[in-house]
CSV table of C-alpha atoms in Angstrom, one decimal:
chain,number,residue,atom,x,y,z
A,1,TRP,CA,0.0,0.0,0.0
A,2,LYS,CA,2.7,2.4,0.9
A,3,ARG,CA,4.4,2.1,-2.5
A,4,ASN,CA,1.3,2.0,-4.8
A,5,LEU,CA,-1.7,3.8,-3.3
A,6,ARG,CA,-0.3,7.2,-4.0
A,7,HIS,CA,-0.2,6.4,-7.7
A,8,TRP,CA,-4.0,5.6,-7.7
A,9,LEU,CA,-4.8,8.7,-5.7
A,10,ALA,CA,-2.9,10.8,-8.2
A,11,CYS,CA,-5.1,9.6,-11.1
A,12,LYS,CA,-7.0,12.5,-12.7
A,13,THR,CA,-10.7,11.9,-13.6
A,14,LYS,CA,-13.5,14.1,-14.9
A,15,GLN,CA,-16.1,12.1,-12.9
A,16,PRO,CA,-16.1,11.6,-9.2
A,17,VAL,CA,-14.5,8.4,-8.0
A,18,GLU,CA,-14.2,6.7,-4.6
A,19,PHE,CA,-11.5,4.3,-3.4
A,20,VAL,CA,-12.8,1.5,-1.3
A,21,LEU,CA,-9.9,-0.1,0.4
A,22,VAL,CA,-10.5,-3.4,2.2
A,23,ASP,CA,-8.1,-5.0,4.6
A,24,ASP,CA,-8.8,-8.7,4.8
A,25,ALA,CA,-7.8,-9.2,8.4
A,26,SER,CA,-4.1,-8.9,7.7
A,27,THR,CA,-1.7,-9.3,10.5
A,28,ASP,CA,0.7,-6.5,9.4
A,29,SER,CA,0.1,-2.7,9.7
A,30,SER,CA,-2.0,-2.4,6.5
A,31,LEU,CA,-5.2,-1.3,8.2
A,32,SER,CA,-3.5,1.5,10.1
A,33,VAL,CA,-1.7,2.7,6.9
A,34,LEU,CA,-5.0,2.7,5.1
A,35,LYS,CA,-6.8,4.6,7.9
A,36,SER,CA,-4.1,7.3,7.9
A,37,VAL,CA,-4.5,7.7,4.1
A,38,ALA,CA,-8.3,8.0,4.6
A,39,THR,CA,-7.9,11.0,6.9
A,40,MET,CA,-6.0,12.9,4.1
A,41,ASP,CA,-8.3,12.1,1.2
A,42,ASP,CA,-12.1,12.2,1.4
A,43,ARG,CA,-12.4,9.9,-1.7
A,44,VAL,CA,-11.0,7.0,0.4
A,45,GLN,CA,-13.3,4.6,2.3
A,46,VAL,CA,-11.5,2.0,4.5
A,47,LEU,CA,-13.1,-1.2,5.5
A,48,GLY,CA,-11.6,-4.1,7.4
A,49,LEU,CA,-12.6,-7.7,8.1
A,50,GLU,CA,-12.3,-8.6,11.7
A,51,THR,CA,-11.5,-12.2,10.9
A,52,LYS,CA,-11.0,-14.1,7.7
A,53,ALA,CA,-13.0,-17.3,7.7
A,54,ASN,CA,-11.8,-18.7,4.3
A,55,PRO,CA,-8.7,-18.3,2.0
A,56,GLY,CA,-8.9,-16.0,-0.9
A,57,LYS,CA,-10.5,-12.7,-1.5
A,58,ARG,CA,-14.2,-13.5,-1.6
A,59,GLU,CA,-15.0,-11.9,1.8
A,60,ALA,CA,-13.0,-8.8,1.1
A,61,LEU,CA,-14.5,-8.4,-2.4
A,62,THR,CA,-18.0,-8.9,-1.1
A,63,LEU,CA,-17.5,-6.3,1.7
A,64,GLY,CA,-16.0,-3.8,-0.7
A,65,LEU,CA,-18.5,-4.2,-3.5
A,66,SER,CA,-21.5,-4.0,-1.0
A,67,GLN,CA,-20.2,-0.7,0.3
A,68,ALA,CA,-19.3,0.9,-3.0
A,69,LYS,CA,-21.6,3.8,-3.9
A,70,TYR,CA,-21.1,3.7,-7.7
A,71,MET,CA,-22.6,1.2,-10.1
A,72,GLN,CA,-19.3,0.6,-12.0
A,73,VAL,CA,-16.3,-0.7,-10.0
A,74,PHE,CA,-12.7,-1.3,-10.8
A,75,VAL,CA,-10.9,-4.0,-8.7
A,76,THR,CA,-7.2,-4.2,-8.2
A,77,ASP,CA,-4.7,-5.4,-5.7
A,78,ALA,CA,-2.4,-3.6,-3.3
A,79,ASP,CA,0.7,-4.5,-5.3
A,80,CYS,CA,-0.7,-3.1,-8.6
A,81,ARG,CA,-0.4,0.5,-9.7
A,82,PRO,CA,-1.6,2.5,-12.7
A,83,GLU,CA,0.7,3.0,-15.7
A,84,SER,CA,0.0,6.7,-15.7
A,85,PRO,CA,-2.1,9.4,-13.9
A,86,HIS,CA,-4.5,9.1,-16.8
A,87,PHE,CA,-5.3,5.4,-16.4
A,88,LEU,CA,-8.6,5.7,-14.6
A,89,GLN,CA,-10.0,8.3,-17.0
A,90,GLU,CA,-8.9,6.3,-20.0
A,91,LEU,CA,-10.6,3.3,-18.5
A,92,MET,CA,-13.8,5.3,-17.9
A,93,ASP,CA,-13.7,6.6,-21.5
A,94,ILE,CA,-13.4,3.0,-22.8
A,95,LEU,CA,-16.2,1.7,-20.5
A,96,GLY,CA,-18.6,4.6,-21.4
A,97,ALA,CA,-21.6,5.8,-19.4
A,98,GLU,CA,-23.2,2.4,-18.7
A,99,PRO,CA,-21.5,-0.1,-16.4
A,100,ALA,CA,-19.4,-2.6,-18.5
A,101,LEU,CA,-16.9,-5.4,-18.2
A,102,PHE,CA,-13.2,-4.9,-18.6
A,103,VAL,CA,-10.5,-7.5,-17.9
A,104,GLY,CA,-7.0,-6.1,-18.0
A,105,ASN,CA,-3.5,-7.5,-17.7
A,106,GLY,CA,-0.7,-5.9,-15.7
A,107,LEU,CA,3.0,-6.3,-16.4
A,108,LEU,CA,5.3,-7.6,-13.7
A,109,VAL,CA,8.2,-5.4,-12.8
A,110,PRO,CA,10.8,-5.6,-14.3
A,111,THR,CA,8.7,-5.8,-17.5
A,112,ASN,CA,11.5,-7.3,-19.5
A,113,SER,CA,12.0,-10.2,-17.2
A,114,MET,CA,11.2,-13.8,-18.2
A,115,ALA,CA,8.6,-14.0,-15.4
A,116,SER,CA,6.8,-10.9,-16.7
A,117,ILE,CA,6.9,-12.2,-20.3
A,118,VAL,CA,5.6,-15.7,-19.3
A,119,ALA,CA,2.9,-14.2,-17.0
A,120,THR,CA,1.6,-11.8,-19.7
A,121,ALA,CA,1.5,-14.6,-22.3
A,122,GLU,CA,-0.3,-16.9,-19.9
A,123,ALA,CA,-2.9,-14.2,-19.0
A,124,ASP,CA,-3.5,-13.7,-22.7
A,125,ARG,CA,-3.9,-17.4,-23.3
A,126,LEU,CA,-6.3,-17.8,-20.4
A,127,ALA,CA,-8.4,-14.8,-21.5
A,128,ARG,CA,-8.7,-16.2,-25.1
A,129,MET,CA,-9.6,-19.6,-23.8
A,130,ASN,CA,-12.2,-18.4,-21.3
A,131,PHE,CA,-13.9,-15.9,-23.6
A,132,SER,CA,-13.9,-18.2,-26.6
A,133,GLY,CA,-16.8,-20.3,-25.3
A,134,LEU,CA,-18.9,-17.3,-24.3
A,135,PRO,CA,-21.2,-17.4,-27.5
A,136,TRP,CA,-22.0,-21.0,-26.9
A,137,ILE,CA,-22.3,-21.4,-23.1
A,138,GLY,CA,-23.5,-17.9,-22.2
A,139,PHE,CA,-21.1,-17.2,-19.4
A,140,THR,CA,-17.4,-17.4,-18.5
A,141,THR,CA,-15.0,-16.8,-15.7
A,142,ALA,CA,-12.2,-14.4,-15.4
A,143,VAL,CA,-9.5,-14.4,-12.8
A,144,GLY,CA,-7.7,-11.2,-12.5
A,145,ARG,CA,-6.2,-8.4,-10.5
A,146,ASN,CA,-7.4,-5.6,-12.8
A,147,MET,CA,-11.1,-5.9,-13.6
A,148,ALA,CA,-14.0,-3.5,-14.0
A,149,TYR,CA,-17.6,-4.6,-13.9
A,150,PRO,CA,-21.0,-3.5,-12.8
A,151,LYS,CA,-21.2,-3.7,-9.0
A,152,GLU,CA,-24.4,-5.9,-9.0
A,153,ILE,CA,-22.8,-8.4,-11.5
A,154,GLY,CA,-19.7,-8.6,-9.3
A,155,LEU,CA,-21.9,-9.4,-6.2
A,156,ALA,CA,-24.0,-11.9,-8.1
A,157,ALA,CA,-20.8,-13.6,-9.5
A,158,LEU,CA,-19.4,-13.9,-6.0
A,159,ARG,CA,-22.6,-15.5,-4.7
A,160,TYR,CA,-22.8,-17.8,-7.7
A,161,SER,CA,-19.1,-19.0,-7.5
A,162,LYS,CA,-19.5,-19.6,-3.7
A,163,LYS,CA,-21.9,-22.4,-4.5
A,164,PHE,CA,-19.1,-24.3,-6.2
A,165,GLY,CA,-16.7,-23.9,-3.3
A,166,THR,CA,-14.1,-21.9,-5.2
A,167,ALA,CA,-11.6,-20.7,-2.6
A,168,GLY,CA,-10.4,-17.5,-4.3
A,169,GLY,CA,-13.6,-15.5,-4.8
A,170,ASP,CA,-11.9,-13.5,-7.5
A,171,ASP,CA,-13.2,-15.7,-10.3
């Protein structure tokens, strides 16, 4: 959080945005760091889970989505940061006025490392595989760290995937 949150808060947007930051009952100082940021920026809402009953992000995502005040949400992780201060506005321009789906891919740092190249290629392969069946089966899954979707669809997907016992909650 200390390294990347400032980059998100520096993003310029024409429309109002909020940053819903959820601590998933971590044992480090994340929650206190987030709370101190919230006192300096009124766009920041900090939520925290008291305990974490299951592995993965399902509980944190559900809490964050349920408390978000806008219909369109963008979900990312603490170790991700925008490529530029224009990232959020560019994303909003792509999505348009109605809530829409966006699955993005982030590069690992350093970007020219073999790990980054393999991770990017694998993310591309998985996206093509998952989305290729969409016209025939009517739904797909996406696992990602940089995703935008309508709030209600995100909550419905979390409820739906819970039925199958998926541990992550981010698919």
